[in-house]
Amino acid sequence: MKLFKFAKKFWQSEDGAVTVDWVVLTAAVVLLGILALNFVRSGVGAASEEIDDYLSAITIE
């Protein structure tokens, strides 16, 4: 019986709910950062190839 009272009290307790919210929000921000990094990385790679092609085509006399 004592275990059931503990379980009921545990499930009804709201202590730590703010911590869970912060963990979820932090995980979302980290995920968005990783996604943004992937987009930027591919764009930077393409831009650097274009710059390399342009500079390679220039002749210095």
Tab-separated table of N, CA and C in Angstrom:
chain	number	residue	atom	x	y	z
A	1	MET	N	0.822	-1.187	0.000
A	1	MET	CA	0.000	0.000	0.000
A	1	MET	C	0.870	1.255	0.000
A	2	LYS	N	1.962	1.195	0.707
A	2	LYS	CA	2.844	2.352	0.806
A	2	LYS	C	3.425	2.690	-0.571
A	3	LEU	N	3.706	1.674	-1.362
A	3	LEU	CA	4.248	1.878	-2.704
A	3	LEU	C	3.232	2.590	-3.592
A	4	PHE	N	1.973	2.231	-3.480
A	4	PHE	CA	0.940	2.868	-4.293
A	4	PHE	C	0.761	4.337	-3.921
A	5	LYS	N	0.850	4.626	-2.608
A	5	LYS	CA	0.764	6.032	-2.178
A	5	LYS	C	1.935	6.833	-2.726
A	6	PHE	N	3.133	6.221	-2.670
A	6	PHE	CA	4.323	6.891	-3.191
A	6	PHE	C	4.181	7.135	-4.694
A	7	ALA	N	3.714	6.129	-5.430
A	7	ALA	CA	3.557	6.250	-6.879
A	7	ALA	C	2.530	7.331	-7.225
A	8	LYS	N	1.430	7.358	-6.503
A	8	LYS	CA	0.394	8.366	-6.758
A	8	LYS	C	0.934	9.774	-6.487
A	9	LYS	N	1.644	9.906	-5.359
A	9	LYS	CA	2.226	11.205	-5.018
A	9	LYS	C	3.271	11.620	-6.072
A	10	PHE	N	4.054	10.641	-6.536
A	10	PHE	CA	5.073	10.932	-7.545
A	10	PHE	C	4.440	11.430	-8.838
A	11	TRP	N	3.403	10.773	-9.297
A	11	TRP	CA	2.770	11.150	-10.569
A	11	TRP	C	2.035	12.471	-10.481
A	12	GLN	N	1.530	12.816	-9.292
A	12	GLN	CA	0.799	14.070	-9.135
A	12	GLN	C	1.718	15.253	-8.827
A	13	SER	N	2.940	14.965	-8.456
A	13	SER	CA	3.886	16.020	-8.113
A	13	SER	C	4.296	16.797	-9.359
A	14	GLU	N	4.381	18.091	-9.221
A	14	GLU	CA	4.802	18.931	-10.336
A	14	GLU	C	6.230	19.442	-10.146
A	15	ASP	N	6.909	18.979	-9.139
A	15	ASP	CA	8.299	19.359	-8.939
A	15	ASP	C	9.134	18.814	-10.089
A	16	GLY	N	9.959	19.652	-10.656
A	16	GLY	CA	10.805	19.224	-11.762
A	16	GLY	C	10.193	19.482	-13.128
A	17	ALA	N	8.943	19.939	-13.165
A	17	ALA	CA	8.296	20.188	-14.452
A	17	ALA	C	9.026	21.298	-15.212
A	18	VAL	N	9.511	22.288	-14.506
A	18	VAL	CA	10.247	23.376	-15.149
A	18	VAL	C	11.549	22.847	-15.729
A	19	THR	N	12.181	21.936	-15.031
A	19	THR	CA	13.419	21.335	-15.523
A	19	THR	C	13.169	20.591	-16.823
A	20	VAL	N	12.084	19.853	-16.881
A	20	VAL	CA	11.741	19.125	-18.101
A	20	VAL	C	11.495	20.107	-19.245
A	21	ASP	N	10.806	21.199	-18.963
A	21	ASP	CA	10.567	22.218	-19.996
A	21	ASP	C	11.883	22.765	-20.530
A	22	TRP	N	12.809	23.069	-19.635
A	22	TRP	CA	14.099	23.610	-20.067
A	22	TRP	C	14.902	22.595	-20.864
A	23	VAL	N	14.830	21.344	-20.482
A	23	VAL	CA	15.548	20.310	-21.220
A	23	VAL	C	14.988	20.186	-22.632
A	24	VAL	N	13.675	20.205	-22.754
A	24	VAL	CA	13.048	20.104	-24.077
A	24	VAL	C	13.380	21.330	-24.916
A	25	LEU	N	13.309	22.508	-24.338
A	25	LEU	CA	13.631	23.730	-25.074
A	25	LEU	C	15.099	23.751	-25.497
A	26	THR	N	15.983	23.336	-24.614
A	26	THR	CA	17.407	23.304	-24.945
A	26	THR	C	17.681	22.314	-26.066
A	27	ALA	N	17.043	21.161	-26.010
A	27	ALA	CA	17.207	20.163	-27.068
A	27	ALA	C	16.707	20.708	-28.406
A	28	ALA	N	15.611	21.442	-28.389
A	28	ALA	CA	15.086	22.028	-29.624
A	28	ALA	C	16.052	23.063	-30.190
A	29	VAL	N	16.627	23.899	-29.332
A	29	VAL	CA	17.581	24.909	-29.789
A	29	VAL	C	18.831	24.259	-30.359
A	30	VAL	N	19.306	23.214	-29.709
A	30	VAL	CA	20.489	22.511	-30.208
A	30	VAL	C	20.190	21.871	-31.566
A	31	LEU	N	19.023	21.264	-31.694
A	31	LEU	CA	18.636	20.649	-32.965
A	31	LEU	C	18.546	21.694	-34.072
A	32	LEU	N	17.949	22.832	-33.789
A	32	LEU	CA	17.872	23.896	-34.791
A	32	LEU	C	19.262	24.410	-35.161
A	33	GLY	N	20.143	24.499	-34.194
A	33	GLY	CA	21.513	24.915	-34.474
A	33	GLY	C	22.237	23.936	-35.378
A	34	ILE	N	22.043	22.650	-35.133
A	34	ILE	CA	22.672	21.639	-35.975
A	34	ILE	C	22.117	21.697	-37.395
A	35	LEU	N	20.812	21.865	-37.515
A	35	LEU	CA	20.212	21.977	-38.850
A	35	LEU	C	20.723	23.218	-39.582
A	36	ALA	N	20.814	24.326	-38.881
A	36	ALA	CA	21.324	25.551	-39.504
A	36	ALA	C	22.780	25.377	-39.915
A	37	LEU	N	23.554	24.700	-39.097
A	37	LEU	CA	24.957	24.454	-39.418
A	37	LEU	C	25.085	23.631	-40.700
A	38	ASN	N	24.229	22.652	-40.877
A	38	ASN	CA	24.272	21.846	-42.095
A	38	ASN	C	23.974	22.687	-43.339
A	39	PHE	N	22.994	23.580	-43.242
A	39	PHE	CA	22.678	24.440	-44.382
A	39	PHE	C	23.824	25.405	-44.678
A	40	VAL	N	24.395	25.981	-43.645
A	40	VAL	CA	25.493	26.932	-43.836
A	40	VAL	C	26.716	26.222	-44.394
A	41	ARG	N	26.996	25.040	-43.883
A	41	ARG	CA	28.177	24.300	-44.334
A	41	ARG	C	28.091	23.983	-45.819
A	42	SER	N	26.927	23.560	-46.300
A	42	SER	CA	26.799	23.253	-47.724
A	42	SER	C	26.910	24.518	-48.571
A	43	GLY	N	26.368	25.614	-48.089
A	43	GLY	CA	26.468	26.873	-48.817
A	43	GLY	C	27.892	27.400	-48.862
A	44	VAL	N	28.608	27.270	-47.768
A	44	VAL	CA	29.989	27.727	-47.711
A	44	VAL	C	30.858	26.880	-48.622
A	45	GLY	N	30.597	25.588	-48.675
A	45	GLY	CA	31.355	24.703	-49.562
A	45	GLY	C	31.185	25.088	-51.014
A	46	ALA	N	29.951	25.380	-51.413
A	46	ALA	CA	29.689	25.780	-52.794
A	46	ALA	C	30.344	27.127	-53.096
A	47	ALA	N	30.251	28.057	-52.168
A	47	ALA	CA	30.854	29.381	-52.370
A	47	ALA	C	32.371	29.277	-52.462
A	48	SER	N	32.972	28.439	-51.644
A	48	SER	CA	34.427	28.322	-51.691
A	48	SER	C	34.894	27.681	-52.998
A	49	GLU	N	34.113	26.781	-53.546
A	49	GLU	CA	34.464	26.197	-54.846
A	49	GLU	C	34.386	27.246	-55.953
A	50	GLU	N	33.365	28.094	-55.893
A	50	GLU	CA	33.241	29.164	-56.886
A	50	GLU	C	34.410	30.141	-56.770
A	51	ILE	N	34.791	30.487	-55.569
A	51	ILE	CA	35.922	31.398	-55.372
A	51	ILE	C	37.205	30.750	-55.877
A	52	ASP	N	37.378	29.464	-55.611
A	52	ASP	CA	38.559	28.741	-56.081
A	52	ASP	C	38.613	28.729	-57.609
A	53	ASP	N	37.485	28.463	-58.255
A	53	ASP	CA	37.448	28.467	-59.721
A	53	ASP	C	37.788	29.850	-60.270
A	54	TYR	N	37.239	30.891	-59.660
A	54	TYR	CA	37.486	32.256	-60.122
A	54	TYR	C	38.962	32.628	-59.970
A	55	LEU	N	39.527	32.330	-58.806
A	55	LEU	CA	40.920	32.698	-58.569
A	55	LEU	C	41.867	31.836	-59.427
A	56	SER	N	41.503	30.623	-59.704
A	56	SER	CA	42.344	29.771	-60.537
A	56	SER	C	42.377	30.243	-61.981
A	57	ALA	N	41.310	30.898	-62.400
A	57	ALA	CA	41.218	31.370	-63.788
A	57	ALA	C	41.992	32.657	-64.009
A	58	ILE	N	42.335	33.372	-62.961
A	58	ILE	CA	43.054	34.633	-63.100
A	58	ILE	C	44.523	34.348	-63.389
A	59	THR	N	45.038	35.062	-64.398
A	59	THR	CA	46.470	34.952	-64.708
A	59	THR	C	47.172	36.221	-64.290
A	60	ILE	N	48.308	36.082	-63.716
A	60	ILE	CA	49.102	37.224	-63.271
A	60	ILE	C	50.295	37.349	-64.197
A	61	GLU	N	50.443	38.534	-64.740
A	61	GLU	CA	51.535	38.768	-65.681
A	61	GLU	C	52.721	39.387	-64.991
